[in-house]
Amino acid sequence: MKTILRGLLQNSLGVIIAFAVFAAACSGAGLPGSDDSWDDNSTTRIAFSGSSAQISGGSGAVFSNGTLTIRLAGTYILSGRLDDGQVLVNTGSNNTVQLVLNDVSLHNETGPAIYTPGTESLMLILENGTQNTISSSFRSTLSNVQDAAIFVQENLQISGEGRLTVNGLHNGICAQSNLKISGGIFNIDVQNNAILSAGNVEISGGNINITDSDEGIEGMTVTISGGNIVIFSRDDGINASGGDSMNDMFIRITGGIIDVHVPIGDTDGLDSNGNTFLEGGLVRITGPSQIMNGAIDQDGQFIVSGGELITAGSIQSVSSNSTQPVILVSYTSTHASGSVISIRDSNGNTILEYTSKEAFSYSGFTSGHFSVGGTYSLYINNQNLIDITLNSVITRINDDGGDYNEGRGPGGGMGPPGGPGGSGGPPGGRPPGPDGMIP
């Protein structure tokens, strides 16, 4: 009997300990050590209500005249609605502040809704199952004014599994140093830059939907290793710029699913003032078919070593340093918006497929399924245009089997030339027409 009782007590104790560990792990918005971990017992809670706010659980924040000022490092849970005001995070250097967005709506008519001028690092945690909105109606013509819905002077990190809607008359999410996104569900509609950093942008997770912007994602470097990203941009979809030299700037894609749409004009799907590296992930782009504007444009090299890519639009050049096969196709005639582009293997299996969002006269393709010596079929709207045998890592061809139009689009217009690390010819023929398409 004693043995039985001892066993029951040990089992009960094990259950109690397991339950305690589980409860402790679930007490915050994330697991200990993760980017979105926080201790619910050591937080300050702020509940907004129109033009007022109720603060409980700490002394690090004060609310006055529509502004919540956070003066001490720590974790702050925001909920409710602030009609016209600001969350001002100003704790001094070498401090980190966590803002947990827990069904909160923040709007500012005259500046950023979240503004961090004097804190080394701000962490935004999107609480699972919540809907949050950050918006600003402020726009300035001065370049040194912080006119973003979220403006962080130093480093910004966003994580969690909740939803965040960002609206602004100028920029959306801006960090002056580094900006990292590892989770969350985003819907961003702004007039200028949706996601902007003067330093490095790193995206490793999350679902990001940029429904309208001038520039989609911009930083001195942009690295995407995960996530699901959809961008509509009126200028560049993803842009690397702002460095002192070409070596300072790059776009690097190692994972994730990326869908970029830029209209025909002075636009690029991916635009790097340095190099562009495709190493993984799936990238689909609709962009122009022009000499200096296209689906992919770079001042340095475009180096392909992995991933999948399909474009309705031109690729300026592909570096001879690439190790994964790439197909560049010029078309004898312009294909209409809504055309279905697909690449199939010799057994008829679809490797790549994409529906264009604009008219196009060039395409580019790469896939880990490609191999030198293999033959692949190009289809437009289920019609086989050409079977392409890859005789080298980079294959350039016209859809009638002739030479790829390096500098001559359909009808003899100007097409994309070669660039650093690639090959090309001098542009010739007529310039693009007024609609931006090659005549």
CSV table of C-alpha atoms in Angstrom, one decimal:
chain,number,residue,atom,x,y,z
A,1,MET,CA,0.0,0.0,0.0
A,2,LYS,CA,2.8,2.4,0.9
A,3,THR,CA,4.4,1.7,-2.5
A,4,ILE,CA,1.2,2.5,-4.3
A,5,LEU,CA,0.6,5.7,-2.4
A,6,ARG,CA,4.2,6.8,-3.0
A,7,GLY,CA,3.7,6.2,-6.7
A,8,LEU,CA,0.5,8.2,-6.8
A,9,LEU,CA,2.1,11.1,-5.0
A,10,GLN,CA,5.1,11.1,-7.4
A,11,ASN,CA,2.8,11.0,-10.4
A,12,SER,CA,0.6,13.8,-8.9
A,13,LEU,CA,3.7,15.9,-8.2
A,14,GLY,CA,4.9,15.4,-11.7
A,15,VAL,CA,1.6,16.6,-13.1
A,16,ILE,CA,1.7,19.6,-10.8
A,17,ILE,CA,5.2,20.5,-11.9
A,18,ALA,CA,4.4,20.0,-15.6
A,19,PHE,CA,1.3,22.2,-15.3
A,20,ALA,CA,3.3,24.9,-13.5
A,21,VAL,CA,5.9,24.9,-16.3
A,22,PHE,CA,3.2,25.0,-18.9
A,23,ALA,CA,1.4,27.9,-17.2
A,24,ALA,CA,4.7,29.9,-16.8
A,25,ALA,CA,5.5,29.4,-20.5
A,26,CYS,CA,2.0,30.6,-21.5
A,27,SER,CA,1.9,33.6,-19.2
A,28,GLY,CA,3.6,35.9,-21.8
A,29,ALA,CA,3.1,36.5,-25.5
A,30,GLY,CA,5.9,34.2,-26.4
A,31,LEU,CA,8.4,31.5,-25.1
A,32,PRO,CA,11.3,32.7,-22.9
A,33,GLY,CA,14.3,33.7,-25.0
A,34,SER,CA,12.2,34.3,-28.1
A,35,ASP,CA,11.9,37.7,-29.8
A,36,ASP,CA,8.3,38.1,-28.5
A,37,SER,CA,8.7,36.9,-24.9
A,38,TRP,CA,7.5,39.0,-22.0
A,39,ASP,CA,6.5,38.5,-18.4
A,40,ASP,CA,2.9,39.4,-17.7
A,41,ASN,CA,3.7,40.0,-14.0
A,42,SER,CA,6.2,42.8,-14.6
A,43,THR,CA,4.4,44.9,-17.2
A,44,THR,CA,2.7,48.3,-17.3
A,45,ARG,CA,-0.8,48.3,-18.8
A,46,ILE,CA,-2.2,51.3,-20.7
A,47,ALA,CA,-5.8,51.3,-21.8
A,48,PHE,CA,-6.7,54.2,-24.1
A,49,SER,CA,-10.2,55.6,-24.4
A,50,GLY,CA,-10.6,58.3,-27.0
A,51,SER,CA,-8.5,61.2,-25.6
A,52,SER,CA,-7.7,59.6,-22.2
A,53,ALA,CA,-5.7,56.7,-20.9
A,54,GLN,CA,-5.6,54.6,-17.8
A,55,ILE,CA,-2.2,53.4,-16.6
A,56,SER,CA,-1.8,50.5,-14.1
A,57,GLY,CA,1.0,48.3,-12.9
A,58,GLY,CA,4.1,50.6,-13.1
A,59,SER,CA,5.5,54.1,-12.9
A,60,GLY,CA,7.4,54.3,-16.2
A,61,ALA,CA,4.7,56.0,-18.2
A,62,VAL,CA,2.7,59.2,-17.9
A,63,PHE,CA,-0.2,60.5,-20.0
A,64,SER,CA,-0.8,64.2,-20.6
A,65,ASN,CA,-2.5,66.2,-23.4
A,66,GLY,CA,-2.9,63.2,-25.7
A,67,THR,CA,0.7,61.9,-25.3
A,68,LEU,CA,1.7,58.8,-23.5
A,69,THR,CA,5.4,59.3,-22.6
A,70,ILE,CA,7.4,56.2,-21.7
A,71,ARG,CA,10.4,57.2,-19.6
A,72,LEU,CA,11.7,53.8,-18.3
A,73,ALA,CA,12.8,50.6,-20.0
A,74,GLY,CA,10.3,47.7,-19.6
A,75,THR,CA,7.3,46.1,-21.1
A,76,TYR,CA,4.1,48.1,-21.8
A,77,ILE,CA,0.8,46.5,-22.9
A,78,LEU,CA,-1.3,48.9,-25.0
A,79,SER,CA,-5.0,48.5,-25.7
A,80,GLY,CA,-8.0,50.6,-26.6
A,81,ARG,CA,-8.3,53.6,-28.9
A,82,LEU,CA,-6.3,56.9,-29.0
A,83,ASP,CA,-8.1,59.2,-31.4
A,84,ASP,CA,-5.4,61.8,-31.9
A,85,GLY,CA,-2.2,61.5,-30.0
A,86,GLN,CA,1.1,59.8,-29.7
A,87,VAL,CA,3.1,57.1,-27.8
A,88,LEU,CA,6.4,58.8,-27.2
A,89,VAL,CA,9.2,56.4,-26.1
A,90,ASN,CA,12.1,58.3,-24.7
A,91,THR,CA,14.1,56.3,-22.1
A,92,GLY,CA,17.6,57.3,-23.1
A,93,SER,CA,20.4,55.3,-24.8
A,94,ASN,CA,21.2,51.7,-24.0
A,95,ASN,CA,17.6,50.9,-23.1
A,96,THR,CA,15.1,48.5,-24.7
A,97,VAL,CA,11.3,49.0,-24.5
A,98,GLN,CA,8.8,46.4,-25.4
A,99,LEU,CA,5.4,47.6,-26.6
A,100,VAL,CA,2.8,44.8,-26.7
A,101,LEU,CA,0.0,45.8,-29.1
A,102,ASN,CA,-3.1,44.2,-27.7
A,103,ASP,CA,-6.1,45.3,-29.7
A,104,VAL,CA,-5.0,48.9,-29.8
A,105,SER,CA,-5.7,51.7,-32.3
A,106,LEU,CA,-3.4,54.7,-32.4
A,107,HIS,CA,-3.8,57.8,-34.6
A,108,ASN,CA,-2.0,61.1,-34.8
A,109,GLU,CA,-3.0,64.0,-37.0
A,110,THR,CA,0.3,65.9,-36.5
A,111,GLY,CA,3.1,63.4,-36.3
A,112,PRO,CA,4.0,59.7,-35.8
A,113,ALA,CA,1.5,57.7,-33.7
A,114,ILE,CA,4.5,55.8,-32.2
A,115,TYR,CA,7.7,57.9,-31.9
A,116,THR,CA,11.0,56.8,-30.4
A,117,PRO,CA,13.6,59.6,-30.5
A,118,GLY,CA,15.8,58.5,-27.6
A,119,THR,CA,15.7,54.7,-27.0
A,120,GLU,CA,18.3,52.3,-28.4
A,121,SER,CA,15.8,49.5,-29.3
A,122,LEU,CA,12.1,49.3,-29.6
A,123,MET,CA,10.4,45.9,-29.8
A,124,LEU,CA,6.8,45.8,-31.0
A,125,ILE,CA,5.0,42.6,-30.1
A,126,LEU,CA,1.8,41.8,-31.9
A,127,GLU,CA,-0.3,39.8,-29.5
A,128,ASN,CA,-1.7,36.7,-31.0
A,129,GLY,CA,-5.4,37.0,-32.0
A,130,THR,CA,-5.4,40.8,-31.9
A,131,GLN,CA,-6.2,43.5,-34.5
A,132,ASN,CA,-4.1,46.7,-34.2
A,133,THR,CA,-4.0,49.9,-36.2
A,134,ILE,CA,-1.4,52.6,-36.3
A,135,SER,CA,-2.0,55.6,-38.5
A,136,SER,CA,-0.9,59.2,-39.2
A,137,SER,CA,-2.3,62.0,-41.2
A,138,PHE,CA,0.8,64.1,-41.0
A,139,ARG,CA,3.0,64.8,-44.1
A,140,SER,CA,5.9,67.3,-44.4
A,141,THR,CA,7.9,68.5,-47.3
A,142,LEU,CA,11.0,68.7,-45.1
A,143,SER,CA,13.4,65.7,-45.3
A,144,ASN,CA,14.4,65.8,-41.6
A,145,VAL,CA,10.9,65.6,-40.2
A,146,GLN,CA,9.7,62.3,-38.8
A,147,ASP,CA,6.6,61.8,-40.9
A,148,ALA,CA,5.9,58.1,-40.5
A,149,ALA,CA,3.1,56.3,-38.7
A,150,ILE,CA,5.8,54.5,-36.7
A,151,PHE,CA,9.2,56.3,-36.5
A,152,VAL,CA,12.1,54.9,-34.5
A,153,GLN,CA,15.3,56.8,-34.3
A,154,GLU,CA,17.5,53.7,-33.7
A,155,ASN,CA,16.5,50.0,-33.9
A,156,LEU,CA,13.1,48.5,-34.4
A,157,GLN,CA,12.1,44.8,-34.1
A,158,ILE,CA,8.6,43.5,-34.8
A,159,SER,CA,7.4,40.1,-33.8
A,160,GLY,CA,4.3,38.1,-32.7
A,161,GLU,CA,1.3,36.6,-34.4
A,162,GLY,CA,-1.3,39.4,-34.3
A,163,ARG,CA,-2.4,41.7,-37.0
A,164,LEU,CA,-1.2,45.3,-37.7
A,165,THR,CA,-2.7,47.7,-40.1
A,166,VAL,CA,-0.5,50.8,-40.9
A,167,ASN,CA,-1.9,53.8,-42.8
A,168,GLY,CA,-0.1,57.0,-43.5
A,169,LEU,CA,0.0,60.0,-45.8
A,170,HIS,CA,3.7,59.6,-46.0
A,171,ASN,CA,5.8,56.7,-44.6
A,172,GLY,CA,4.5,53.6,-42.8
A,173,ILE,CA,7.1,51.9,-40.6
A,174,CYS,CA,10.5,53.6,-40.4
A,175,ALA,CA,13.7,52.9,-38.4
A,176,GLN,CA,16.8,55.0,-38.7
A,177,SER,CA,19.2,52.2,-37.9
A,178,ASN,CA,18.1,48.6,-38.3
A,179,LEU,CA,14.6,47.2,-38.8
A,180,LYS,CA,13.8,43.5,-38.2
A,181,ILE,CA,10.5,41.7,-38.8
A,182,SER,CA,10.1,38.1,-37.6
A,183,GLY,CA,6.4,37.7,-37.4
A,184,GLY,CA,2.9,39.3,-37.6
A,185,ILE,CA,0.2,39.9,-40.2
A,186,PHE,CA,0.6,43.3,-41.8
A,187,ASN,CA,-1.6,45.4,-44.1
A,188,ILE,CA,0.2,48.6,-45.1
A,189,ASP,CA,-1.3,51.5,-47.2
A,190,VAL,CA,0.8,54.6,-47.4
A,191,GLN,CA,1.7,57.3,-49.9
A,192,ASN,CA,5.5,56.9,-49.8
A,193,ASN,CA,7.6,54.2,-48.2
A,194,ALA,CA,5.8,51.3,-46.6
A,195,ILE,CA,8.8,49.8,-44.8
A,196,LEU,CA,11.9,52.0,-44.6
A,197,SER,CA,15.3,51.9,-42.9
A,198,ALA,CA,18.4,54.0,-43.3
A,199,GLY,CA,20.3,50.9,-42.3
A,200,ASN,CA,19.5,47.3,-42.7
A,201,VAL,CA,16.1,45.7,-43.2
A,202,GLU,CA,15.8,42.0,-42.3
A,203,ILE,CA,12.6,40.0,-42.7
A,204,SER,CA,12.5,36.4,-41.5
A,205,GLY,CA,8.8,35.8,-41.1
A,206,GLY,CA,5.3,37.2,-41.1
A,207,ASN,CA,2.7,37.9,-43.7
A,208,ILE,CA,3.2,41.4,-45.2
A,209,ASN,CA,0.7,42.9,-47.6
A,210,ILE,CA,1.6,46.3,-49.0
A,211,THR,CA,-1.5,47.4,-50.8
A,212,ASP,CA,-0.2,50.8,-51.9
A,213,SER,CA,3.1,52.6,-51.6
A,214,ASP,CA,5.6,54.6,-53.6
A,215,GLU,CA,8.5,52.4,-52.4
A,216,GLY,CA,7.5,49.0,-50.9
A,217,ILE,CA,10.6,47.9,-48.8
A,218,GLU,CA,13.7,50.1,-48.7
A,219,GLY,CA,17.0,50.0,-46.8
A,220,MET,CA,20.7,50.3,-47.4
A,221,THR,CA,20.5,46.5,-47.4
A,222,VAL,CA,17.4,44.3,-47.6
A,223,THR,CA,17.6,40.6,-46.5
A,224,ILE,CA,14.6,38.4,-46.8
A,225,SER,CA,14.9,34.9,-45.4
A,226,GLY,CA,11.2,34.0,-44.7
A,227,GLY,CA,7.7,35.3,-44.7
A,228,ASN,CA,5.0,35.8,-47.3
A,229,ILE,CA,5.3,39.3,-48.9
A,230,VAL,CA,3.0,40.9,-51.4
A,231,ILE,CA,3.9,44.4,-52.7
A,232,PHE,CA,2.2,46.9,-54.9
A,233,SER,CA,4.4,49.9,-55.5
A,234,ARG,CA,4.3,52.9,-57.8
A,235,ASP,CA,8.1,53.1,-57.9
A,236,ASP,CA,10.3,50.3,-56.7
A,237,GLY,CA,9.0,47.2,-55.0
A,238,ILE,CA,12.2,46.4,-53.1
A,239,ASN,CA,15.0,48.9,-53.1
A,240,ALA,CA,18.6,48.9,-51.7
A,241,SER,CA,20.0,52.4,-51.6
A,242,GLY,CA,21.6,55.1,-49.5
A,243,GLY,CA,25.1,53.6,-49.1
A,244,ASP,CA,28.4,55.4,-49.6
A,245,SER,CA,29.5,52.9,-52.2
A,246,MET,CA,28.0,50.1,-54.3
A,247,ASN,CA,29.5,47.5,-51.9
A,248,ASP,CA,27.4,48.9,-49.0
A,249,MET,CA,24.1,48.1,-50.7
A,250,PHE,CA,22.5,44.8,-51.6
A,251,ILE,CA,19.3,42.8,-51.9
A,252,ARG,CA,19.6,39.3,-50.6
A,253,ILE,CA,16.8,36.7,-50.8
A,254,THR,CA,17.3,33.4,-49.2
A,255,GLY,CA,13.7,32.3,-48.4
A,256,GLY,CA,10.1,33.3,-48.2
A,257,ILE,CA,7.5,33.9,-50.9
A,258,ILE,CA,7.6,37.4,-52.6
A,259,ASP,CA,5.1,38.8,-55.1
A,260,VAL,CA,5.9,42.2,-56.5
A,261,HIS,CA,3.8,44.3,-58.8
A,262,VAL,CA,5.0,47.7,-60.1
A,263,PRO,CA,3.2,49.4,-63.0
A,264,ILE,CA,4.8,50.2,-66.3
A,265,GLY,CA,6.9,53.4,-66.2
A,266,ASP,CA,10.0,54.6,-64.3
A,267,THR,CA,9.7,51.6,-61.9
A,268,ASP,CA,11.5,48.4,-60.9
A,269,GLY,CA,10.4,45.3,-59.1
A,270,LEU,CA,13.7,44.8,-57.4
A,271,ASP,CA,16.1,47.7,-57.6
A,272,SER,CA,19.6,47.5,-56.0
A,273,ASN,CA,22.2,50.3,-56.2
A,274,GLY,CA,24.6,47.5,-55.5
A,275,ASN,CA,24.3,43.7,-56.0
A,276,THR,CA,21.3,41.4,-55.9
A,277,PHE,CA,21.6,37.9,-54.6
A,278,LEU,CA,18.9,35.2,-55.2
A,279,GLU,CA,19.8,32.2,-53.0
A,280,GLY,CA,16.4,30.8,-52.1
A,281,GLY,CA,12.7,31.4,-51.8
A,282,LEU,CA,10.1,32.0,-54.5
A,283,VAL,CA,10.0,35.4,-56.2
A,284,ARG,CA,7.3,36.5,-58.7
A,285,ILE,CA,7.4,40.0,-60.3
A,286,THR,CA,5.4,42.1,-62.7
A,287,GLY,CA,7.4,45.0,-63.9
A,288,PRO,CA,8.3,47.0,-67.1
A,289,SER,CA,10.0,45.7,-70.2
A,290,GLN,CA,12.3,48.6,-70.7
A,291,ILE,CA,16.0,49.5,-71.2
A,292,MET,CA,16.6,50.8,-67.6
A,293,ASN,CA,13.5,49.7,-65.9
A,294,GLY,CA,12.2,46.2,-65.4
A,295,ALA,CA,11.4,43.4,-63.1
A,296,ILE,CA,15.0,43.4,-61.8
A,297,ASP,CA,17.5,46.2,-62.1
A,298,GLN,CA,20.8,46.6,-60.3
A,299,ASP,CA,23.9,48.7,-60.6
A,300,GLY,CA,26.2,45.8,-59.6
A,301,GLN,CA,25.6,42.1,-60.3
A,302,PHE,CA,22.6,39.8,-60.1
A,303,ILE,CA,23.9,36.5,-58.8
A,304,VAL,CA,21.7,33.5,-58.8
A,305,SER,CA,22.6,30.4,-56.7
A,306,GLY,CA,19.2,29.1,-55.6
A,307,GLY,CA,15.5,29.9,-55.3
A,308,GLU,CA,12.8,30.2,-57.9
A,309,LEU,CA,12.0,33.2,-60.0
A,310,ILE,CA,9.4,34.0,-62.7
A,311,THR,CA,8.9,37.5,-64.1
A,312,ALA,CA,6.6,39.4,-66.5
A,313,GLY,CA,9.1,42.0,-67.3
A,314,SER,CA,12.8,42.4,-68.1
A,315,ILE,CA,15.9,41.4,-66.1
A,316,GLN,CA,18.7,43.8,-66.7
A,317,SER,CA,21.4,41.2,-66.6
A,318,VAL,CA,22.5,38.0,-64.9
A,319,SER,CA,26.0,37.6,-63.6
A,320,SER,CA,28.3,34.9,-65.1
A,321,ASN,CA,29.1,34.1,-61.4
A,322,SER,CA,25.6,32.5,-61.1
A,323,THR,CA,25.6,28.8,-60.4
A,324,GLN,CA,21.9,28.0,-60.9
A,325,PRO,CA,20.5,27.9,-64.5
A,326,VAL,CA,18.6,31.0,-65.6
A,327,ILE,CA,16.4,31.4,-68.7
A,328,LEU,CA,15.9,34.9,-70.2
A,329,VAL,CA,13.3,35.2,-72.9
A,330,SER,CA,12.4,38.0,-75.3
A,331,TYR,CA,9.0,37.8,-77.0
A,332,THR,CA,8.3,38.6,-80.6
A,333,SER,CA,5.1,40.4,-79.6
A,334,THR,CA,3.9,42.0,-76.4
A,335,HIS,CA,1.6,39.8,-74.2
A,336,ALA,CA,-1.4,41.3,-72.5
A,337,SER,CA,-1.9,41.8,-68.8
A,338,GLY,CA,-3.5,38.7,-67.2
A,339,SER,CA,-1.5,36.3,-69.4
A,340,VAL,CA,-0.5,33.0,-67.6
A,341,ILE,CA,3.2,32.3,-68.0
A,342,SER,CA,4.4,28.8,-67.2
A,343,ILE,CA,7.5,26.6,-67.5
A,344,ARG,CA,7.1,22.9,-67.7
A,345,ASP,CA,9.6,20.0,-67.7
A,346,SER,CA,9.9,17.3,-70.4
A,347,ASN,CA,7.2,15.3,-68.7
A,348,GLY,CA,4.7,18.1,-68.7
A,349,ASN,CA,5.0,18.9,-65.0
A,350,THR,CA,4.7,22.6,-64.2
A,351,ILE,CA,7.8,24.0,-62.6
A,352,LEU,CA,6.9,27.7,-62.5
A,353,GLU,CA,3.6,29.5,-63.2
A,354,TYR,CA,2.5,33.1,-62.8
A,355,THR,CA,-0.3,35.4,-64.0
A,356,SER,CA,1.0,38.8,-65.2
A,357,LYS,CA,-0.5,42.0,-63.9
A,358,GLU,CA,0.7,44.2,-66.7
A,359,ALA,CA,1.6,43.8,-70.4
A,360,PHE,CA,5.1,42.5,-71.0
A,361,SER,CA,7.6,41.6,-73.7
A,362,TYR,CA,10.4,39.9,-71.6
A,363,SER,CA,10.5,37.2,-68.9
A,364,GLY,CA,13.1,35.6,-66.7
A,365,PHE,CA,13.1,32.2,-65.0
A,366,THR,CA,15.2,30.2,-62.6
A,367,SER,CA,14.5,27.1,-60.5
A,368,GLY,CA,16.3,24.4,-58.6
A,369,HIS,CA,14.7,22.0,-60.9
A,370,PHE,CA,16.6,23.4,-63.9
A,371,SER,CA,19.7,21.6,-65.0
A,372,VAL,CA,22.2,22.3,-67.8
A,373,GLY,CA,21.4,19.9,-70.7
A,374,GLY,CA,17.7,19.8,-69.7
A,375,THR,CA,14.8,20.9,-72.0
A,376,TYR,CA,11.9,23.0,-70.7
A,377,SER,CA,8.8,24.3,-72.4
A,378,LEU,CA,7.5,27.9,-72.2
A,379,TYR,CA,3.8,28.3,-72.3
A,380,ILE,CA,1.7,31.4,-72.5
A,381,ASN,CA,-2.0,30.9,-71.8
A,382,ASN,CA,-1.6,27.2,-72.1
A,383,GLN,CA,0.0,27.5,-75.6
A,384,ASN,CA,3.4,26.1,-76.1
A,385,LEU,CA,5.7,28.9,-77.5
A,386,ILE,CA,9.1,27.2,-77.5
A,387,ASP,CA,11.0,24.2,-76.0
A,388,ILE,CA,14.3,25.5,-74.5
A,389,THR,CA,17.4,23.4,-74.0
A,390,LEU,CA,19.8,24.8,-71.5
A,391,ASN,CA,23.3,24.6,-72.9
A,392,SER,CA,24.9,26.8,-70.2
A,393,VAL,CA,24.0,28.3,-66.8
A,394,ILE,CA,22.6,31.4,-68.5
A,395,THR,CA,20.3,30.8,-71.6
A,396,ARG,CA,19.1,33.8,-73.6
A,397,ILE,CA,16.6,33.1,-76.4
A,398,ASN,CA,13.7,34.7,-78.3
A,399,ASP,CA,10.4,32.9,-78.2
A,400,ASP,CA,10.7,32.0,-81.9
A,401,GLY,CA,14.0,30.3,-81.3
A,402,GLY,CA,16.1,33.1,-82.6
A,403,ASP,CA,18.6,35.3,-80.8
A,404,TYR,CA,17.6,37.0,-77.5
A,405,ASN,CA,16.9,40.7,-78.2
A,406,GLU,CA,19.6,42.2,-76.1
A,407,GLY,CA,18.9,45.7,-77.1
A,408,ARG,CA,15.9,45.5,-79.4
A,409,GLY,CA,12.4,44.8,-78.1
A,410,PRO,CA,9.5,43.6,-80.3
A,411,GLY,CA,9.4,45.6,-83.5
A,412,GLY,CA,12.9,46.9,-83.1
A,413,GLY,CA,12.3,49.0,-80.0
A,414,MET,CA,14.8,49.4,-77.1
A,415,GLY,CA,15.1,46.5,-74.7
A,416,PRO,CA,17.3,45.8,-71.6
A,417,PRO,CA,21.0,45.8,-72.3
A,418,GLY,CA,23.6,43.7,-70.5
A,419,GLY,CA,25.2,44.9,-67.3
A,420,PRO,CA,28.1,44.1,-64.9
A,421,GLY,CA,28.7,40.4,-64.8
A,422,GLY,CA,26.3,39.7,-67.7
A,423,SER,CA,26.3,40.2,-71.4
A,424,GLY,CA,24.5,42.5,-73.7
A,425,GLY,CA,24.6,44.7,-76.7
A,426,PRO,CA,24.2,48.4,-77.5
A,427,PRO,CA,20.7,49.7,-77.4
A,428,GLY,CA,19.2,50.5,-80.8
A,429,GLY,CA,16.0,51.2,-82.6
A,430,ARG,CA,13.2,53.4,-81.4
A,431,PRO,CA,12.8,54.5,-77.8
A,432,PRO,CA,9.9,53.2,-75.7
A,433,GLY,CA,6.5,54.6,-76.5
A,434,PRO,CA,4.5,57.0,-74.3
A,435,ASP,CA,2.9,54.2,-72.3
A,436,GLY,CA,6.4,53.0,-71.3
A,437,MET,CA,6.2,49.8,-73.3
A,438,ILE,CA,8.6,48.9,-76.1
A,439,PRO,CA,6.8,49.7,-79.4
